Short mmCIF file of C-alpha atoms in Angstrom, two decimals:
data_model
loop_
_atom_site.label_atom_id
_atom_site.label_comp_id
_atom_site.label_asym_id
_atom_site.label_seq_id
_atom_site.Cartn_x
_atom_site.Cartn_y
_atom_site.Cartn_z
CA MET A 1 169.17 -49.53 57.38
CA ASP A 2 172.31 -48.37 59.15
CA PRO A 3 175.21 -49.35 56.86
CA VAL A 4 178.86 -49.25 57.98
CA ILE A 5 182.17 -50.12 56.36
CA GLY A 6 185.01 -51.27 58.59
CA LEU A 7 188.62 -50.77 57.50
CA ASP A 8 191.54 -52.61 59.08
CA VAL A 9 194.31 -50.19 58.13
CA ALA A 10 197.87 -51.40 57.58
CA LYS A 11 200.93 -49.93 55.90
CA GLY A 12 199.95 -49.12 52.33
CA GLU A 13 196.70 -51.11 52.28
CA SER A 14 193.43 -51.77 54.10
CA GLN A 15 191.08 -54.70 54.59
CA VAL A 16 187.38 -53.94 53.96
CA GLN A 17 184.25 -55.41 55.51
CA ALA A 18 180.76 -53.91 55.12
CA PHE A 19 177.51 -54.35 57.04
CA LEU A 20 174.09 -53.20 55.80
CA ALA A 21 172.71 -53.46 59.34
CA ARG A 22 173.64 -55.17 62.58
CA LYS A 23 174.44 -58.87 61.98
CA HIS A 24 173.90 -58.39 58.23
CA PRO A 25 177.31 -58.42 56.49
CA PHE A 26 177.45 -57.36 52.87
CA GLY A 27 179.67 -58.77 50.14
CA LYS A 28 183.06 -60.39 50.51
CA THR A 29 185.97 -58.89 52.37
CA PHE A 30 188.77 -57.55 50.18
CA LYS A 31 191.90 -55.38 50.31
CA PHE A 32 192.72 -52.17 48.50
CA LYS A 33 195.98 -50.23 48.24
CA HIS A 34 196.37 -46.65 49.44
CA ASP A 35 197.02 -45.30 45.97
CA THR A 36 194.77 -43.56 43.46
CA ASN A 37 193.51 -46.76 41.85
CA GLY A 38 192.96 -48.51 45.16
CA LEU A 39 191.01 -45.61 46.65
CA CYS A 40 188.85 -45.43 43.51
CA ASP A 41 188.06 -49.14 43.86
CA PHE A 42 187.07 -48.53 47.48
CA TYR A 43 184.80 -45.65 46.47
CA VAL A 44 183.07 -47.87 43.89
CA PHE A 45 182.40 -50.38 46.68
CA TYR A 46 181.17 -47.55 48.94
CA LYS A 47 178.61 -46.54 46.30
CA GLU A 48 177.52 -50.15 45.89
CA VAL A 49 176.83 -50.42 49.64
CA GLU A 50 174.93 -47.13 49.47
CA ARG A 51 172.66 -48.46 46.70
CA HIS A 52 171.85 -51.70 48.53
CA ALA A 53 171.25 -49.99 51.90
CA ASP A 54 169.48 -46.97 50.43
CA ALA A 55 171.52 -44.87 52.85
CA GLU A 56 175.02 -43.40 53.00
CA PRO A 57 177.33 -45.80 54.88
CA VAL A 58 179.72 -44.51 57.51
CA ILE A 59 183.37 -45.57 57.69
CA ILE A 60 185.08 -46.82 60.83
CA PHE A 61 188.80 -47.47 61.28
CA GLU A 62 191.50 -47.29 63.94
CA SER A 63 194.00 -44.51 64.38
CA THR A 64 197.28 -46.01 63.14
CA GLY A 65 199.93 -43.33 63.32
CA HIS A 66 200.25 -41.96 59.78
CA TYR A 67 199.14 -45.07 57.87
CA HIS A 68 195.48 -43.97 57.83
CA GLU A 69 196.21 -40.46 56.52
CA PRO A 70 195.58 -41.23 52.79
CA ILE A 71 192.16 -42.68 53.66
CA LEU A 72 191.31 -39.85 56.04
CA GLN A 73 192.14 -37.18 53.46
CA TYR A 74 190.19 -39.04 50.77
CA LEU A 75 187.10 -39.20 53.00
CA GLU A 76 187.47 -35.55 54.02
CA GLU A 77 187.54 -34.44 50.38
CA ARG A 78 184.27 -36.29 49.70
CA LYS A 79 182.65 -35.24 53.00
CA ILE A 80 182.05 -38.88 54.01
CA THR A 81 181.21 -39.43 57.69
CA TYR A 82 183.82 -41.53 59.46
CA TYR A 83 184.75 -42.70 62.96
CA LEU A 84 188.41 -42.73 63.93
CA VAL A 85 188.68 -45.16 66.85
CA ASN A 86 191.37 -45.28 69.50
CA PRO A 87 193.09 -48.71 69.20
CA VAL A 88 192.80 -49.11 72.98
CA VAL A 89 189.00 -48.98 72.76
CA SER A 90 188.96 -51.54 69.97
CA TYR A 91 191.37 -53.83 71.81
CA GLU A 92 189.36 -53.76 75.05
CA THR A 93 186.11 -54.73 73.29
CA LYS A 94 187.84 -57.74 71.72
CA LYS A 95 188.41 -59.20 75.18
CA SER A 96 184.71 -59.99 75.48
CA ARG A 97 185.10 -62.71 72.88
CA LEU A 98 185.56 -66.31 74.03
CA ARG A 99 187.75 -67.24 71.07
CA LYS A 100 190.86 -65.23 70.21
CA VAL A 101 191.08 -64.58 66.48
CA LYS A 102 193.61 -62.19 64.96
CA SER A 103 193.40 -61.60 61.22
CA ASP A 104 192.76 -58.62 58.96
CA PRO A 105 189.25 -59.76 57.90
CA ALA A 106 188.33 -60.49 61.53
CA ASP A 107 189.58 -57.07 62.65
CA ALA A 108 187.60 -55.27 59.92
CA LYS A 109 184.48 -57.20 60.94
CA HIS A 110 185.09 -56.40 64.60
CA LEU A 111 185.20 -52.66 63.82
CA CYS A 112 181.76 -52.91 62.18
CA GLU A 113 180.40 -54.71 65.23
CA LEU A 114 182.00 -52.06 67.45
CA TYR A 115 180.06 -49.36 65.57
CA TYR A 116 176.74 -51.02 66.49
CA LYS A 117 177.73 -51.72 70.11
CA GLU A 118 179.33 -48.45 71.17
CA ASP A 119 177.99 -44.91 71.26
CA LEU A 120 180.70 -43.41 69.05
CA THR A 121 181.11 -39.80 68.02
CA ALA A 122 181.90 -38.89 64.41
CA PHE A 123 185.48 -37.64 64.07
CA HIS A 124 186.07 -33.97 63.30
CA ARG A 125 189.53 -33.34 61.98
CA LYS A 126 191.50 -30.42 63.34
CA SER A 127 192.07 -27.44 61.08
CA VAL A 128 195.01 -27.46 58.69
CA GLN A 129 196.60 -24.64 60.68
CA THR A 130 196.32 -26.64 63.92
CA MET A 131 197.69 -29.77 62.25
CA ASN A 132 200.65 -27.82 60.89
CA LEU A 133 201.40 -26.56 64.39
CA ARG A 134 201.07 -30.07 65.84
CA ASN A 135 203.36 -31.58 63.21
CA LEU A 136 206.02 -28.94 63.82
CA SER A 137 205.77 -29.30 67.61
CA ARG A 138 206.07 -33.07 67.48
CA GLN A 139 208.97 -32.87 65.04
CA HIS A 140 210.70 -30.45 67.41
CA ASP A 141 210.27 -32.92 70.28
CA SER A 142 211.65 -35.76 68.15
CA LEU A 143 214.70 -33.72 67.13
CA THR A 144 215.22 -32.64 70.74
CA ARG A 145 215.34 -36.27 71.87
CA ASN A 146 217.88 -37.04 69.13
CA TYR A 147 219.86 -33.97 70.16
CA VAL A 148 220.06 -35.17 73.77
CA GLN A 149 221.26 -38.62 72.66
CA LEU A 150 223.83 -36.97 70.41
CA LYS A 151 225.15 -34.97 73.36
CA LEU A 152 225.63 -38.14 75.41
CA GLN A 153 227.52 -39.85 72.57
CA PHE A 154 229.64 -36.73 72.08
CA GLN A 155 230.55 -36.64 75.79
CA THR A 156 231.69 -40.27 75.67
CA ILE A 157 234.20 -39.51 72.90
CA LEU A 158 235.28 -36.20 74.47
CA ASP A 159 236.17 -38.05 77.70
CA GLN A 160 238.59 -40.17 75.69
CA VAL A 161 240.20 -37.28 73.81
CA PHE A 162 240.05 -34.00 75.76
CA PRO A 163 238.15 -34.42 79.07
CA GLU A 164 239.60 -31.20 80.56
CA TYR A 165 237.95 -29.16 77.83
CA ARG A 166 234.65 -29.26 79.75
CA GLY A 167 235.60 -26.39 82.07
CA VAL A 168 236.76 -23.93 79.42
CA PHE A 169 233.32 -22.60 78.41
CA SER A 170 230.31 -22.27 80.70
CA ASN A 171 228.19 -23.86 77.97
CA LEU A 172 229.99 -26.80 76.39
CA TYR A 173 227.45 -26.91 73.53
CA SER A 174 227.50 -23.24 72.55
CA PRO A 175 228.48 -22.61 68.90
CA ILE A 176 231.76 -20.91 69.87
CA SER A 177 232.69 -23.82 72.16
CA LEU A 178 231.98 -26.50 69.55
CA LYS A 179 233.70 -24.56 66.76
CA THR A 180 236.79 -24.07 68.92
CA LEU A 181 236.93 -27.77 69.72
CA LEU A 182 236.48 -28.58 66.03
CA THR A 183 239.54 -26.43 65.24
CA TYR A 184 241.62 -27.66 68.21
CA PRO A 185 240.34 -31.17 69.06
CA THR A 186 243.39 -32.30 71.10
CA SER A 187 245.55 -30.77 73.81
CA ASP A 188 248.56 -31.19 71.50
CA ASP A 189 246.87 -28.92 68.93
CA VAL A 190 246.27 -26.27 71.62
CA LEU A 191 249.80 -26.37 73.06
CA LYS A 192 251.36 -25.83 69.62
CA VAL A 193 249.72 -22.39 69.30
CA ARG A 194 250.55 -19.21 71.24
CA THR A 195 247.89 -17.82 73.54
CA ASP A 196 247.41 -14.59 71.54
CA GLU A 197 247.07 -16.53 68.28
CA LEU A 198 244.59 -18.84 69.97
CA ALA A 199 242.49 -15.89 71.16
CA LYS A 200 242.58 -14.31 67.68
CA GLU A 201 241.49 -17.58 66.07
CA MET A 202 238.63 -18.05 68.57
CA HIS A 203 237.49 -14.45 68.06
CA GLY A 204 237.35 -15.08 64.32
CA LEU A 205 235.04 -18.05 64.82
CA GLY A 206 232.22 -15.70 65.79
CA GLY A 207 230.50 -14.51 68.91
CA LYS A 208 229.66 -11.05 70.24
CA ARG A 209 232.09 -11.11 73.15
CA SER A 210 234.98 -8.69 73.56
CA TYR A 211 238.51 -9.60 72.52
CA SER A 212 239.61 -9.61 76.18
CA TRP A 213 236.99 -12.30 76.89
CA PHE A 214 238.51 -14.46 74.17
CA CYS A 215 241.98 -13.88 75.62
CA GLU A 216 240.71 -15.15 78.97
CA LYS A 217 239.18 -18.23 77.32
CA ALA A 218 242.39 -18.88 75.36
CA LEU A 219 244.33 -18.86 78.63
CA LYS A 220 241.86 -21.28 80.23
CA LEU A 221 242.09 -23.52 77.17
CA LYS A 222 245.89 -23.57 77.50
CA GLU A 223 245.61 -24.53 81.16
CA ALA A 224 243.11 -27.26 80.32
CA ALA A 225 245.48 -28.63 77.67
CA GLU A 226 248.29 -28.76 80.26
CA ARG A 227 246.08 -30.73 82.67
CA ASN A 228 244.67 -33.06 80.02
CA PRO A 229 245.84 -36.68 80.56
CA PHE A 230 245.81 -37.41 76.81
CA LYS A 231 248.58 -35.29 75.30
CA LYS A 232 248.31 -37.18 72.02
CA THR A 233 245.35 -39.20 70.87
CA LEU A 234 246.31 -42.84 70.40
CA TYR A 235 243.26 -43.70 68.29
CA GLN A 236 242.72 -41.65 65.15
CA SER A 237 239.18 -43.05 65.02
CA HIS A 238 238.30 -41.01 68.13
CA LEU A 239 239.21 -37.77 66.35
CA VAL A 240 237.15 -38.68 63.30
CA THR A 241 234.16 -39.50 65.52
CA LEU A 242 234.60 -36.37 67.66
CA LYS A 243 234.60 -34.06 64.64
CA MET A 244 231.58 -35.86 63.19
CA TYR A 245 229.60 -35.40 66.42
CA ILE A 246 230.52 -31.72 66.63
CA GLN A 247 229.27 -31.09 63.08
CA MET A 248 226.08 -33.03 63.81
CA LEU A 249 225.46 -31.04 67.01
CA LEU A 250 225.89 -27.73 65.20
CA GLN A 251 223.56 -28.87 62.43
CA GLN A 252 220.92 -30.20 64.84
CA ARG A 253 220.96 -26.94 66.79
CA GLU A 254 220.45 -25.03 63.55
CA PHE A 255 217.49 -27.24 62.61
CA LEU A 256 215.95 -26.76 66.07
CA ASN A 257 216.29 -22.98 65.78
CA VAL A 258 214.48 -23.03 62.43
CA LEU A 259 211.67 -25.16 63.86
CA GLU A 260 211.34 -22.91 66.93
CA GLN A 261 210.99 -19.84 64.71
CA GLU A 262 208.37 -21.57 62.55
CA ILE A 263 206.42 -22.77 65.60
CA ASP A 264 206.44 -19.32 67.21
CA GLN A 265 205.39 -17.62 63.98
CA LEU A 266 202.53 -20.07 63.40
CA ALA A 267 201.39 -20.10 67.05
CA ARG A 268 201.03 -16.32 67.10
CA GLN A 269 198.25 -16.64 64.51
CA PHE A 270 196.06 -18.34 67.13
CA GLU A 271 194.01 -16.20 69.49
CA GLU A 272 194.51 -18.84 72.21
CA TYR A 273 198.30 -18.35 72.16
CA GLU A 274 198.43 -15.17 74.26
CA ILE A 275 195.61 -16.44 76.49
CA LEU A 276 197.59 -19.57 77.39
CA ARG A 277 200.81 -17.62 77.85
CA SER A 278 199.08 -15.56 80.52
CA ILE A 279 199.30 -18.63 82.81
CA PRO A 280 202.50 -18.44 84.91
CA GLY A 281 204.85 -21.23 83.87
CA VAL A 282 203.37 -21.60 80.38
CA GLY A 283 205.91 -20.34 77.87
CA SER A 284 205.76 -20.08 74.10
CA LYS A 285 206.68 -23.73 73.39
CA ILE A 286 204.22 -25.14 75.95
CA ALA A 287 201.44 -22.82 74.74
CA ALA A 288 202.00 -23.86 71.12
CA THR A 289 201.92 -27.56 72.04
CA LEU A 290 198.74 -27.15 74.10
CA ILE A 291 197.00 -25.45 71.16
CA SER A 292 198.08 -28.13 68.70
CA GLU A 293 197.11 -31.05 70.96
CA ILE A 294 193.79 -29.72 72.30
CA GLY A 295 192.49 -28.11 69.11
CA ALA A 296 189.13 -26.35 69.46
CA VAL A 297 188.09 -26.49 73.11
CA THR A 298 184.44 -26.28 72.03
CA GLN A 299 184.55 -29.95 71.03
CA PHE A 300 184.60 -30.80 74.75
CA SER A 301 181.25 -30.16 76.43
CA HIS A 302 182.74 -30.46 79.93
CA PRO A 303 186.25 -30.00 81.38
CA LYS A 304 186.20 -33.63 82.58
CA LYS A 305 186.04 -34.73 78.95
CA LEU A 306 189.19 -32.74 78.25
CA VAL A 307 190.81 -34.34 81.31
CA ALA A 308 189.86 -37.78 79.95
CA TYR A 309 191.28 -36.81 76.54
CA ALA A 310 194.59 -36.04 78.27
CA GLY A 311 194.44 -39.41 80.07
CA ILE A 312 194.88 -37.96 83.56
CA ASP A 313 191.47 -39.04 84.87
CA PRO A 314 191.65 -41.72 87.62
CA ARG A 315 190.66 -45.31 87.00
CA ILE A 316 187.65 -46.41 89.03
CA TYR A 317 187.60 -49.92 90.45
CA GLN A 318 184.66 -51.09 92.56
CA SER A 319 183.37 -54.61 93.07
CA GLY A 320 180.79 -55.61 95.65
CA LYS A 321 181.70 -54.01 98.94
CA PHE A 322 185.24 -53.28 97.80
CA THR A 323 186.20 -49.87 96.46
CA ALA A 324 189.83 -49.25 95.55
CA SER A 325 191.41 -46.41 97.51
CA ILE A 326 194.44 -46.14 95.22
CA ASN A 327 193.54 -45.37 91.60
CA ARG A 328 196.10 -44.78 88.89
CA ILE A 329 195.39 -42.47 85.96
CA THR A 330 194.05 -44.05 82.76
CA LYS A 331 196.81 -42.79 80.42
CA ARG A 332 194.44 -43.40 77.51
CA GLY A 333 194.41 -39.97 75.95
CA SER A 334 197.00 -37.86 74.20
CA THR A 335 200.44 -38.78 75.52
CA LYS A 336 201.93 -35.54 74.22
CA LEU A 337 199.26 -33.43 75.95
CA ARG A 338 199.87 -35.31 79.20
CA GLN A 339 203.63 -34.74 78.98
CA THR A 340 203.15 -31.05 78.21
CA LEU A 341 200.83 -30.57 81.20
CA TYR A 342 203.40 -32.26 83.45
CA THR A 343 206.09 -29.86 82.18
CA ALA A 344 203.78 -26.86 82.61
CA VAL A 345 203.11 -27.85 86.24
CA GLN A 346 206.83 -28.23 86.95
CA CYS A 347 207.53 -24.82 85.43
CA GLY A 348 204.67 -23.25 87.40
CA LEU A 349 205.93 -24.68 90.70
CA THR A 350 209.56 -23.66 90.07
CA ASN A 351 210.37 -20.51 92.05
CA ASN A 352 206.63 -20.29 92.93
CA ARG A 353 205.83 -18.75 89.54
CA ASN A 354 202.20 -19.84 89.82
CA ALA A 355 201.14 -19.05 93.38
CA LYS A 356 197.70 -20.68 93.04
CA LEU A 357 199.22 -23.88 91.69
CA ARG A 358 201.85 -23.92 94.46
CA GLU A 359 199.12 -23.47 97.05
CA TYR A 360 197.15 -26.38 95.58
CA TYR A 361 200.28 -28.55 95.46
CA ASP A 362 201.11 -27.81 99.11
CA LYS A 363 197.54 -28.63 100.06
CA LYS A 364 197.77 -32.06 98.42
CA ARG A 365 201.13 -32.72 100.06
CA SER A 366 199.72 -31.77 103.46
CA GLU A 367 196.99 -34.37 102.89
CA GLY A 368 199.70 -36.99 102.66
CA LYS A 369 199.78 -37.33 98.87
CA PRO A 370 203.12 -38.39 97.34
CA HIS A 371 204.93 -35.90 95.12
CA LYS A 372 203.91 -37.49 91.80
CA VAL A 373 200.28 -37.83 92.87
CA ALA A 374 200.25 -34.15 93.83
CA ILE A 375 201.79 -33.24 90.45
CA ILE A 376 199.06 -35.15 88.58
CA ALA A 377 196.41 -33.45 90.73
CA CYS A 378 197.95 -30.09 89.77
CA ALA A 379 197.90 -31.09 86.08
CA ASN A 380 194.21 -31.91 86.43
CA LYS A 381 193.55 -28.56 88.09
CA LEU A 382 195.62 -26.71 85.47
CA LEU A 383 193.65 -28.35 82.66
CA HIS A 384 190.40 -27.17 84.26
CA TRP A 385 191.79 -23.63 84.30
CA ILE A 386 192.88 -23.95 80.67
CA TYR A 387 189.40 -25.12 79.69
CA ALA A 388 187.79 -22.19 81.50
CA ILE A 389 189.97 -19.42 80.05
CA LEU A 390 189.74 -20.82 76.51
CA LYS A 391 185.98 -21.31 76.76
CA HIS A 392 185.44 -17.73 77.98
CA ASN A 393 188.26 -16.31 75.81
CA GLN A 394 189.82 -14.53 78.79
CA LYS A 395 193.37 -14.38 80.08
CA TYR A 396 194.36 -16.11 83.30
CA THR A 397 193.98 -14.09 86.52
CA ALA A 398 195.61 -15.11 89.78
#
């Protein structure tokens, strides 16, 4: 027999359906919670299926963000074979059904049927070290997105309080700039203080610049306060909000710095880190993300499989005598890997850092390919290079 247990994973619980063989369901479907007692109940059922089938059953379930993590860890600890299925694959196979049924028991049953229909590969979890790097990299991206949104909200309030402040510092979001604005949030606050006192106060806020540099900035701040259309802030609420955003920006920047240090320290433990950084345009952050998203390159027997994993392989559409000439990419693999490759290509093309990549891009453009199509072609080419240098454990050579 070829037993399988399908799990329809949800938040905090899973629906179970077992098959002893194809078209031979076993027992009644039931739910168990993702706690110690629930997982023990599931293991008892697993052993019961094993006794009736006289073979160890495999487990199949969909990747559901972080909801499946308790099950995955439980199975890993007991060395139970499992298949972690991409929800897109499961969804596409459901379309073959004439009737549309959506329920937890039906989904668990469908996963069992999918196991018998498809040629699936048992899932091999990435190492703990790789997962730590991936978690930190993804958290950094999430915080970065929040940081960008915070900047936009901060600018909206600043435009209603002290719009002329923008030109005082070259970097509006530098610590010294934000701390100065936190101390002197309105033009009225600035105009009440002498220029030398202002420079002394700014110098005391930190920074490695000379005192003369702070005197120059204090003078520019005075001039900005004179030009500012809002001499006094009519709405006290704007000041409260402005100060809150400044404190949040400083805190977010501090968190990002901590994450960047942790990512760099962890990434340096990987042999692949320096190999990937040898590619022009691939910096420390991109290299760390590539390592965490790809994992061991040996799991891909051919570079095209890695390309498919990134979701940048073209869709093929052919019917009868018709063959589509315009094919979009599948976008079915790792979204984060795809985004990172796009960034790496952009960095490589900037200032012609990667001459080979620039040459390939120009070639595609000369063939009449649009800019974005040429960029995706470059990402595909770059991924082939990444596969080759990691497989042979050699640095990139132009």
